[in-house]
N, CA, C and O atoms as a GROMACS GRO file, in nm:
protein
  488
    1UNK      N    1   1.460   3.612  23.610
    1UNK     CA    2   1.510   3.550  23.488
    1UNK      C    3   1.399   3.473  23.420
    1UNK      O    4   1.306   3.424  23.484
    2UNK      N    5   1.410   3.462  23.291
    2UNK     CA    6   1.308   3.391  23.215
    2UNK      C    7   1.354   3.252  23.172
    2UNK      O    8   1.288   3.188  23.090
    3UNK      N    9   1.466   3.204  23.226
    3UNK     CA   10   1.513   3.070  23.193
    3UNK      C   11   1.544   2.994  23.321
    3UNK      O   12   1.561   3.052  23.428
    4UNK      N   13   1.551   2.860  23.307
    4UNK     CA   14   1.581   2.774  23.421
    4UNK      C   15   1.682   2.669  23.375
    4UNK      O   16   1.660   2.601  23.275
    5UNK      N   17   1.792   2.656  23.446
    5UNK     CA   18   1.886   2.547  23.420
    5UNK      C   19   1.832   2.426  23.493
    5UNK      O   20   1.815   2.429  23.615
    6UNK      N   21   1.805   2.318  23.419
    6UNK     CA   22   1.734   2.203  23.474
    6UNK      C   23   1.824   2.091  23.523
    6UNK      O   24   1.795   2.030  23.627
    7UNK      N   25   1.932   2.061  23.452
    7UNK     CA   26   2.018   1.950  23.492
    7UNK      C   27   2.143   1.951  23.406
    7UNK      O   28   2.151   2.025  23.308
    8UNK      N   29   2.238   1.871  23.442
    8UNK     CA   30   2.356   1.850  23.358
    8UNK      C   31   2.322   1.734  23.264
    8UNK      O   32   2.280   1.627  23.307
    9UNK      N   33   2.341   1.757  23.136
    9UNK     CA   34   2.315   1.655  23.035
    9UNK      C   35   2.432   1.558  23.024
    9UNK      O   36   2.413   1.436  23.020
   10UNK      N   37   2.554   1.613  23.019
   10UNK     CA   38   2.672   1.528  23.009
   10UNK      C   39   2.794   1.603  23.060
   10UNK      O   40   2.793   1.725  23.076
   11UNK      N   41   2.899   1.526  23.085
   11UNK     CA   42   3.029   1.580  23.120
   11UNK      C   43   3.125   1.534  23.012
   11UNK      O   44   3.126   1.417  22.973
   12UNK      N   45   3.206   1.626  22.962
   12UNK     CA   46   3.304   1.594  22.859
   12UNK      C   47   3.441   1.580  22.923
   12UNK      O   48   3.484   1.668  22.998
   13UNK      N   49   3.509   1.470  22.892
   13UNK     CA   50   3.647   1.450  22.932
   13UNK      C   51   3.731   1.443  22.805
   13UNK      O   52   3.688   1.384  22.706
   14UNK      N   53   3.847   1.502  22.808
   14UNK     CA   54   3.934   1.499  22.691
   14UNK      C   55   4.023   1.376  22.694
   14UNK      O   56   4.054   1.321  22.799
   15UNK      N   57   4.064   1.335  22.573
   15UNK     CA   58   4.153   1.221  22.558
   15UNK      C   59   4.232   1.239  22.428
   15UNK      O   60   4.190   1.316  22.342
   16UNK      N   61   4.343   1.170  22.415
   16UNK     CA   62   4.422   1.183  22.292
   16UNK      C   63   4.359   1.108  22.175
   16UNK      O   64   4.275   1.020  22.193
   17UNK      N   65   4.401   1.143  22.056
   17UNK     CA   66   4.356   1.074  21.934
   17UNK      C   67   4.384   0.925  21.948
   17UNK      O   68   4.489   0.885  21.999
   18UNK      N   69   4.289   0.842  21.903
   18UNK     CA   70   4.304   0.698  21.911
   18UNK      C   71   4.267   0.639  22.046
   18UNK      O   72   4.308   0.526  22.078
   19UNK      N   73   4.192   0.712  22.127
   19UNK     CA   74   4.160   0.674  22.264
   19UNK      C   75   4.046   0.573  22.278
   19UNK      O   76   4.025   0.520  22.387
   20UNK      N   77   3.973   0.547  22.172
   20UNK     CA   78   3.846   0.476  22.182
   20UNK      C   79   3.855   0.337  22.246
   20UNK      O   80   3.772   0.303  22.330
   21UNK      N   81   3.953   0.257  22.208
   21UNK     CA   82   3.965   0.121  22.262
   21UNK      C   83   3.990   0.125  22.412
   21UNK      O   84   3.924   0.054  22.489
   22UNK      N   85   4.084   0.209  22.455
   22UNK     CA   86   4.114   0.221  22.598
   22UNK      C   87   3.995   0.278  22.675
   22UNK      O   88   3.967   0.236  22.787
   23UNK      N   89   3.926   0.374  22.615
   23UNK     CA   90   3.810   0.434  22.681
   23UNK      C   91   3.702   0.328  22.701
   23UNK      O   92   3.642   0.321  22.809
   24UNK      N   93   3.676   0.248  22.600
   24UNK     CA   94   3.576   0.141  22.613
   24UNK      C   95   3.616   0.040  22.721
   24UNK      O   96   3.533  -0.003  22.801
   25UNK      N   97   3.744   0.004  22.722
   25UNK     CA   98   3.790  -0.094  22.821
   25UNK      C   99   3.771  -0.041  22.963
   25UNK      O  100   3.733  -0.117  23.053
   26UNK      N  101   3.797   0.087  22.984
   26UNK     CA  102   3.787   0.144  23.118
   26UNK      C  103   3.643   0.179  23.155
   26UNK      O  104   3.590   0.129  23.254
   27UNK      N  105   3.579   0.265  23.076
   27UNK     CA  106   3.448   0.317  23.114
   27UNK      C  107   3.337   0.212  23.101
   27UNK      O  108   3.247   0.210  23.185
   28UNK      N  109   3.343   0.126  23.000
   28UNK     CA  110   3.243   0.020  22.987
   28UNK      C  111   3.290  -0.106  23.059
   28UNK      O  112   3.217  -0.164  23.139
   29UNK      N  113   3.413  -0.149  23.030
   29UNK     CA  114   3.462  -0.274  23.084
   29UNK      C  115   3.482  -0.274  23.234
   29UNK      O  116   3.440  -0.368  23.301
   30UNK      N  117   3.544  -0.171  23.288
   30UNK     CA  118   3.572  -0.169  23.432
   30UNK      C  119   3.461  -0.099  23.511
   30UNK      O  120   3.416  -0.150  23.613
   31UNK      N  121   3.418   0.019  23.463
   31UNK     CA  122   3.316   0.093  23.539
   31UNK      C  123   3.173   0.050  23.507
   31UNK      O  124   3.081   0.084  23.581
   32UNK      N  125   3.153  -0.026  23.399
   32UNK     CA  126   3.020  -0.079  23.369
   32UNK      C  127   2.924   0.020  23.305
   32UNK      O  128   2.803  -0.004  23.306
   33UNK      N  129   2.975   0.131  23.249
   33UNK     CA  130   2.887   0.225  23.181
   33UNK      C  131   2.848   0.170  23.045
   33UNK      O  132   2.919   0.085  22.989
   34UNK      N  133   2.738   0.216  22.992
   34UNK     CA  134   2.686   0.169  22.864
   34UNK      C  135   2.729   0.265  22.754
   34UNK      O  136   2.710   0.386  22.767
   35UNK      N  137   2.784   0.212  22.647
   35UNK     CA  138   2.823   0.299  22.536
   35UNK      C  139   2.699   0.350  22.463
   35UNK      O  140   2.602   0.276  22.444
   36UNK      N  141   2.705   0.476  22.422
   36UNK     CA  142   2.597   0.541  22.348
   36UNK      C  143   2.652   0.572  22.209
   36UNK      O  144   2.762   0.623  22.195
   37UNK      N  145   2.575   0.540  22.108
   37UNK     CA  146   2.619   0.570  21.972
   37UNK      C  147   2.617   0.721  21.949
   37UNK      O  148   2.518   0.788  21.977
   38UNK      N  149   2.727   0.771  21.898
   38UNK     CA  150   2.737   0.914  21.868
   38UNK      C  151   2.661   0.944  21.739
   38UNK      O  152   2.650   0.858  21.652
   39UNK      N  153   2.608   1.064  21.726
   39UNK     CA  154   2.545   1.104  21.600
   39UNK      C  155   2.645   1.093  21.485
   39UNK      O  156   2.764   1.119  21.503
   40UNK      N  157   2.598   1.054  21.369
   40UNK     CA  158   2.684   1.029  21.253
   40UNK      C  159   2.780   1.145  21.226
   40UNK      O  160   2.898   1.121  21.200
   41UNK      N  161   2.733   1.265  21.232
   41UNK     CA  162   2.816   1.382  21.201
   41UNK      C  163   2.931   1.398  21.301
   41UNK      O  164   3.036   1.452  21.267
   42UNK      N  165   2.912   1.352  21.425
   42UNK     CA  166   3.015   1.367  21.528
   42UNK      C  167   3.114   1.250  21.533
   42UNK      O  168   3.221   1.262  21.593
   43UNK      N  169   3.079   1.138  21.472
   43UNK     CA  170   3.168   1.021  21.476
   43UNK      C  171   3.305   1.050  21.416
   43UNK      O  172   3.405   0.998  21.464
   44UNK      N  173   3.309   1.133  21.313
   44UNK     CA  174   3.437   1.160  21.246
   44UNK      C  175   3.535   1.237  21.334
   44UNK      O  176   3.654   1.243  21.303
   45UNK      N  177   3.488   1.295  21.443
   45UNK     CA  178   3.576   1.366  21.536
   45UNK      C  179   3.650   1.272  21.630
   45UNK      O  180   3.745   1.314  21.697
   46UNK      N  181   3.608   1.146  21.635
   46UNK     CA  182   3.668   1.050  21.728
   46UNK      C  183   3.602   1.059  21.864
   46UNK      O  184   3.508   1.135  21.884
   47UNK      N  185   3.652   0.980  21.956
   47UNK     CA  186   3.596   0.977  22.090
   47UNK      C  187   3.483   0.878  22.101
   47UNK      O  188   3.447   0.810  22.005
   48UNK      N  189   3.427   0.871  22.220
   48UNK     CA  190   3.320   0.774  22.248
   48UNK      C  191   3.236   0.827  22.364
   48UNK      O  192   3.286   0.898  22.451
   49UNK      N  193   3.107   0.793  22.363
   49UNK     CA  194   3.015   0.840  22.466
   49UNK      C  195   2.964   0.723  22.548
   49UNK      O  196   2.948   0.612  22.497
   50UNK      N  197   2.937   0.749  22.677
   50UNK     CA  198   2.884   0.648  22.768
   50UNK      C  199   2.770   0.709  22.849
   50UNK      O  200   2.759   0.831  22.861
   51UNK      N  201   2.686   0.622  22.904
   51UNK     CA  202   2.578   0.671  22.989
   51UNK      C  203   2.556   0.579  23.108
   51UNK      O  204   2.592   0.461  23.105
   52UNK      N  205   2.496   0.636  23.212
   52UNK     CA  206   2.448   0.561  23.328
   52UNK      C  207   2.331   0.642  23.380
   52UNK      O  208   2.341   0.764  23.396
   53UNK      N  209   2.220   0.576  23.408
   53UNK     CA  210   2.100   0.648  23.449
   53UNK      C  211   2.062   0.749  23.343
   53UNK      O  212   2.049   0.714  23.226
   54UNK      N  213   2.045   0.874  23.383
   54UNK     CA  214   2.010   0.980  23.288
   54UNK      C  215   2.129   1.069  23.255
   54UNK      O  216   2.110   1.178  23.201
   55UNK      N  217   2.250   1.025  23.287
   55UNK     CA  218   2.370   1.106  23.267
   55UNK      C  219   2.462   1.044  23.163
   55UNK      O  220   2.462   0.923  23.143
   56UNK      N  221   2.538   1.129  23.097
   56UNK     CA  222   2.634   1.082  22.999
   56UNK      C  223   2.773   1.137  23.027
   56UNK      O  224   2.789   1.247  23.080
   57UNK      N  225   2.872   1.058  22.992
   57UNK     CA  226   3.013   1.098  22.992
   57UNK      C  227   3.058   1.090  22.848
   57UNK      O  228   3.049   0.984  22.785
   58UNK      N  229   3.107   1.201  22.794
   58UNK     CA  230   3.158   1.204  22.658
   58UNK      C  231   3.310   1.211  22.664
   58UNK      O  232   3.367   1.299  22.729
   59UNK      N  233   3.375   1.118  22.597
   59UNK     CA  234   3.520   1.120  22.586
   59UNK      C  235   3.550   1.178  22.449
   59UNK      O  236   3.523   1.114  22.346
   60UNK      N  237   3.605   1.297  22.448
   60UNK     CA  238   3.630   1.368  22.322
   60UNK      C  239   3.778   1.382  22.294
   60UNK      O  240   3.859   1.399  22.386
   61UNK      N  241   3.813   1.374  22.167
   61UNK     CA  242   3.952   1.386  22.126
   61UNK      C  243   3.993   1.532  22.129
   61UNK      O  244   3.923   1.620  22.078
   62UNK      N  245   4.110   1.557  22.191
   62UNK     CA  246   4.164   1.692  22.198
   62UNK      C  247   4.313   1.686  22.163
   62UNK      O  248   4.389   1.611  22.224
   63UNK      N  249   4.352   1.764  22.066
   63UNK     CA  250   4.493   1.770  22.026
   63UNK      C  251   4.538   1.915  22.027
   63UNK      O  252   4.475   1.998  21.962
   64UNK      N  253   4.643   1.949  22.096
   64UNK     CA  254   4.719   1.858  22.182
   64UNK      C  255   4.640   1.826  22.309
   64UNK      O  256   4.560   1.907  22.356
   65UNK      N  257   4.665   1.710  22.362
   65UNK     CA  258   4.592   1.662  22.479
   65UNK      C  259   4.670   1.688  22.606
   65UNK      O  260   4.791   1.664  22.613
   66UNK      N  261   4.600   1.736  22.707
   66UNK     CA  262   4.653   1.749  22.842
   66UNK      C  263   4.546   1.700  22.938
   66UNK      O  264   4.434   1.751  22.935
   67UNK      N  265   4.575   1.601  23.023
   67UNK     CA  266   4.474   1.549  23.115
   67UNK      C  267   4.433   1.652  23.220
   67UNK      O  268   4.512   1.737  23.259
   68UNK      N  269   4.309   1.641  23.265
   68UNK     CA  270   4.258   1.727  23.372
   68UNK      C  271   4.302   1.668  23.505
   68UNK      O  272   4.253   1.563  23.546
   69UNK      N  273   4.395   1.733  23.573
   69UNK     CA  274   4.448   1.683  23.700
   69UNK      C  275   4.369   1.731  23.821
   69UNK      O  276   4.367   1.664  23.924
   70UNK      N  277   4.303   1.847  23.810
   70UNK     CA  278   4.226   1.902  23.921
   70UNK      C  279   4.077   1.898  23.890
   70UNK      O  280   3.998   1.844  23.969
   71UNK      N  281   4.037   1.955  23.777
   71UNK     CA  282   3.895   1.953  23.738
   71UNK      C  283   3.852   1.808  23.720
   71UNK      O  284   3.928   1.726  23.668
   72UNK      N  285   3.729   1.776  23.763
   72UNK     CA  286   3.687   1.637  23.756
   72UNK      C  287   3.536   1.623  23.775
   72UNK      O  288   3.472   1.709  23.837
   73UNK      N  289   3.479   1.515  23.720
   73UNK     CA  290   3.342   1.481  23.757
   73UNK      C  291   3.346   1.400  23.886
   73UNK      O  292   3.445   1.332  23.915
   74UNK      N  293   3.239   1.406  23.963
   74UNK     CA  294   3.227   1.327  24.086
   74UNK      C  295   3.104   1.238  24.072
   74UNK      O  296   2.995   1.287  24.041
   75UNK      N  297   3.121   1.110  24.096
   75UNK     CA  298   3.014   1.012  24.082
   75UNK      C  299   2.971   0.962  24.220
   75UNK      O  300   3.055   0.921  24.300
   76UNK      N  301   2.843   0.966  24.247
   76UNK     CA  302   2.790   0.911  24.371
   76UNK      C  303   2.777   0.761  24.351
   76UNK      O  304   2.720   0.714  24.252
   77UNK      N  305   2.830   0.685  24.446
   77UNK     CA  306   2.837   0.539  24.437
   77UNK      C  307   2.761   0.477  24.553
   77UNK      O  308   2.762   0.529  24.665
   78UNK      N  309   2.696   0.367  24.526
   78UNK     CA  310   2.639   0.285  24.632
   78UNK      C  311   2.736   0.171  24.655
   78UNK      O  312   2.770   0.099  24.561
   79UNK      N  313   2.782   0.154  24.779
   79UNK     CA  314   2.877   0.050  24.819
   79UNK      C  315   3.018   0.077  24.763
   79UNK      O  316   3.069   0.001  24.681
   80UNK      N  317   3.076   0.184  24.809
   80UNK     CA  318   3.208   0.224  24.761
   80UNK      C  319   3.316   0.122  24.798
   80UNK      O  320   3.418   0.112  24.729
   81UNK      N  321   3.295   0.045  24.905
   81UNK     CA  322   3.394  -0.058  24.940
   81UNK      C  323   3.401  -0.165  24.832
   81UNK      O  324   3.510  -0.214  24.801
   82UNK      N  325   3.288  -0.200  24.776
   82UNK     CA  326   3.288  -0.296  24.664
   82UNK      C  327   3.355  -0.237  24.542
   82UNK      O  328   3.425  -0.308  24.469
   83UNK      N  329   3.335  -0.108  24.517
   83UNK     CA  330   3.404  -0.042  24.405
   83UNK      C  331   3.555  -0.049  24.426
   83UNK      O  332   3.629  -0.079  24.332
   84UNK      N  333   3.601  -0.022  24.547
   84UNK     CA  334   3.744  -0.029  24.575
   84UNK      C  335   3.798  -0.169  24.547
   84UNK      O  336   3.905  -0.184  24.486
   85UNK      N  337   3.726  -0.271  24.590
   85UNK     CA  338   3.767  -0.409  24.565
   85UNK      C  339   3.772  -0.436  24.416
   85UNK      O  340   3.868  -0.496  24.366
   86UNK      N  341   3.670  -0.393  24.345
   86UNK     CA  342   3.662  -0.413  24.200
   86UNK      C  343   3.778  -0.343  24.129
   86UNK      O  344   3.840  -0.400  24.040
   87UNK      N  345   3.806  -0.220  24.167
   87UNK     CA  346   3.916  -0.147  24.105
   87UNK      C  347   4.048  -0.218  24.132
   87UNK      O  348   4.130  -0.232  24.042
   88UNK      N  349   4.069  -0.263  24.256
   88UNK     CA  350   4.194  -0.333  24.290
   88UNK      C  351   4.210  -0.459  24.207
   88UNK      O  352   4.319  -0.487  24.157
   89UNK      N  353   4.102  -0.536  24.193
   89UNK     CA  354   4.107  -0.659  24.113
   89UNK      C  355   4.142  -0.630  23.968
   89UNK      O  356   4.202  -0.714  23.900
   90UNK      N  357   4.105  -0.512  23.920
   90UNK     CA  358   4.132  -0.473  23.781
   90UNK      C  359   4.256  -0.385  23.768
   90UNK      O  360   4.279  -0.323  23.665
   91UNK      N  361   4.336  -0.382  23.876
   91UNK     CA  362   4.462  -0.308  23.878
   91UNK      C  363   4.446  -0.160  23.844
   91UNK      O  364   4.529  -0.101  23.776
   92UNK      N  365   4.337  -0.103  23.894
   92UNK     CA  366   4.315   0.041  23.879
   92UNK      C  367   4.347   0.106  24.013
   92UNK      O  368   4.281   0.080  24.114
   93UNK      N  369   4.448   0.190  24.014
   93UNK     CA  370   4.490   0.257  24.137
   93UNK      C  371   4.389   0.363  24.177
   93UNK      O  372   4.328   0.427  24.092
   94UNK      N  373   4.373   0.380  24.307
   94UNK     CA  374   4.288   0.487  24.360
   94UNK      C  375   4.350   0.538  24.489
   94UNK      O  376   4.428   0.469  24.554
   95UNK      N  377   4.313   0.659  24.523
   95UNK     CA  378   4.359   0.714  24.651
   95UNK      C  379   4.239   0.754  24.733
   95UNK      O  380   4.147   0.820  24.684
   96UNK      N  381   4.239   0.714  24.859
   96UNK     CA  382   4.131   0.749  24.950
   96UNK      C  383   4.147   0.894  24.994
   96UNK      O  384   4.258   0.946  25.004
   97UNK      N  385   4.035   0.959  25.019
   97UNK     CA  386   4.036   1.099  25.062
   97UNK      C  387   3.928   1.115  25.168
   97UNK      O  388   3.809   1.106  25.138
   98UNK      N  389   3.969   1.140  25.291
   98UNK     CA  390   3.873   1.153  25.400
   98UNK      C  391   3.851   1.299  25.441
   98UNK      O  392   3.812   1.326  25.555
   99UNK      N  393   3.876   1.391  25.350
   99UNK     CA  394   3.864   1.533  25.381
   99UNK      C  395   3.724   1.592  25.365
   99UNK      O  396   3.703   1.709  25.396
  100UNK      N  397   3.629   1.513  25.318
  100UNK     CA  398   3.492   1.561  25.302
  100UNK      C  399   3.406   1.498  25.412
  100UNK      O  400   3.376   1.379  25.406
  101UNK      N  401   3.366   1.578  25.512
  101UNK     CA  402   3.286   1.522  25.622
  101UNK      C  403   3.157   1.456  25.571
  101UNK      O  404   3.086   1.510  25.487
  102UNK      N  405   3.130   1.338  25.625
  102UNK     CA  406   3.007   1.267  25.590
  102UNK      C  407   3.014   1.187  25.463
  102UNK      O  408   2.912   1.135  25.417
  103UNK      N  409   3.133   1.175  25.404
  103UNK     CA  410   3.145   1.099  25.279
  103UNK      C  411   3.269   1.012  25.282
  103UNK      O  412   3.371   1.047  25.341
  104UNK      N  413   3.258   0.898  25.217
  104UNK     CA  414   3.372   0.814  25.188
  104UNK      C  415   3.400   0.836  25.041
  104UNK      O  416   3.312   0.818  24.957
  105UNK      N  417   3.523   0.876  25.007
  105UNK     CA  418   3.550   0.905  24.867
  105UNK      C  419   3.690   0.864  24.827
  105UNK      O  420   3.782   0.854  24.908
  106UNK      N  421   3.702   0.841  24.697
  106UNK     CA  422   3.830   0.804  24.637
  106UNK      C  423   3.848   0.883  24.508
  106UNK      O  424   3.753   0.932  24.447
  107UNK      N  425   3.975   0.892  24.467
  107UNK     CA  426   4.008   0.953  24.339
  107UNK      C  427   4.078   0.848  24.254
  107UNK      O  428   4.161   0.770  24.301
  108UNK      N  429   4.043   0.849  24.127
  108UNK     CA  430   4.095   0.756  24.028
  108UNK      C  431   4.137   0.838  23.908
  108UNK      O  432   4.084   0.947  23.886
  109UNK      N  433   4.232   0.789  23.832
  109UNK     CA  434   4.265   0.852  23.704
  109UNK      C  435   4.225   0.758  23.592
  109UNK      O  436   4.256   0.638  23.597
  110UNK      N  437   4.156   0.811  23.491
  110UNK     CA  438   4.120   0.728  23.377
  110UNK      C  439   4.247   0.694  23.299
  110UNK      O  440   4.354   0.743  23.334
  111UNK      N  441   4.239   0.612  23.196
  111UNK     CA  442   4.361   0.571  23.124
  111UNK      C  443   4.439   0.688  23.063
  111UNK      O  444   4.555   0.672  23.024
  112UNK      N  445   4.377   0.804  23.056
  112UNK     CA  446   4.440   0.920  22.992
  112UNK      C  447   4.492   1.022  23.094
  112UNK      O  448   4.547   1.125  23.057
  113UNK      N  449   4.474   0.991  23.224
  113UNK     CA  450   4.524   1.078  23.329
  113UNK      C  451   4.423   1.177  23.384
  113UNK      O  452   4.458   1.257  23.471
  114UNK      N  453   4.299   1.173  23.337
  114UNK     CA  454   4.195   1.261  23.390
  114UNK      C  455   4.152   1.214  23.528
  114UNK      O  456   4.138   1.094  23.552
  115UNK      N  457   4.133   1.308  23.618
  115UNK     CA  458   4.092   1.276  23.754
  115UNK      C  459   3.941   1.249  23.760
  115UNK      O  460   3.862   1.320  23.699
  116UNK      N  461   3.903   1.144  23.833
  116UNK     CA  462   3.763   1.109  23.856
  116UNK      C  463   3.744   1.090  24.006
  116UNK      O  464   3.830   1.033  24.073
  117UNK      N  465   3.634   1.138  24.058
  117UNK     CA  466   3.603   1.120  24.199
  117UNK      C  467   3.483   1.029  24.212
  117UNK      O  468   3.387   1.040  24.136
  118UNK      N  469   3.489   0.938  24.309
  118UNK     CA  470   3.378   0.850  24.343
  118UNK      C  471   3.352   0.868  24.491
  118UNK      O  472   3.445   0.862  24.572
  119UNK      N  473   3.225   0.890  24.529
  119UNK     CA  474   3.195   0.911  24.669
  119UNK      C  475   3.064   0.846  24.709
  119UNK      O  476   2.972   0.830  24.629
  120UNK      N  477   3.059   0.811  24.834
  120UNK     CA  478   2.936   0.757  24.893
  120UNK      C  479   2.908   0.839  25.017
  120UNK      O  480   2.992   0.852  25.106
  121UNK      N  481   2.787   0.896  25.022
  121UNK     CA  482   2.747   0.973  25.140
  121UNK      C  483   2.711   0.877  25.252
  121UNK      O  484   2.636   0.782  25.231
  122UNK      N  485   2.764   0.902  25.368
  122UNK     CA  486   2.743   0.812  25.482
  122UNK      C  487   2.622   0.852  25.565
  122UNK      O  488   2.590   0.786  25.664
   0.00000   0.00000   0.00000
């Protein structure tokens, strides 16, 4: 092949129209991601973008909206026990999943019902 796939630039999650305030509260406020300004031409579509390290999460408006219950991004976390404590303090429900050998992981749903996985390799 004459091409190389180098990395994932971003992951897009869908959300309903008017999602921006809730998305900011969850992804920036609770998870601590940094909001990224969207290009002017894309702002009119709604949604909001966030980043951490060299990765981005784009929350895009989709009508009609249906949350992703199975498909999900997975985030590697350092000190997942502290994340669990932080989520509990912020009344964010999570479920533990011990089915992946060598990892401690949890599943969370964003305010729109999309599934998110957080894991720490042991």
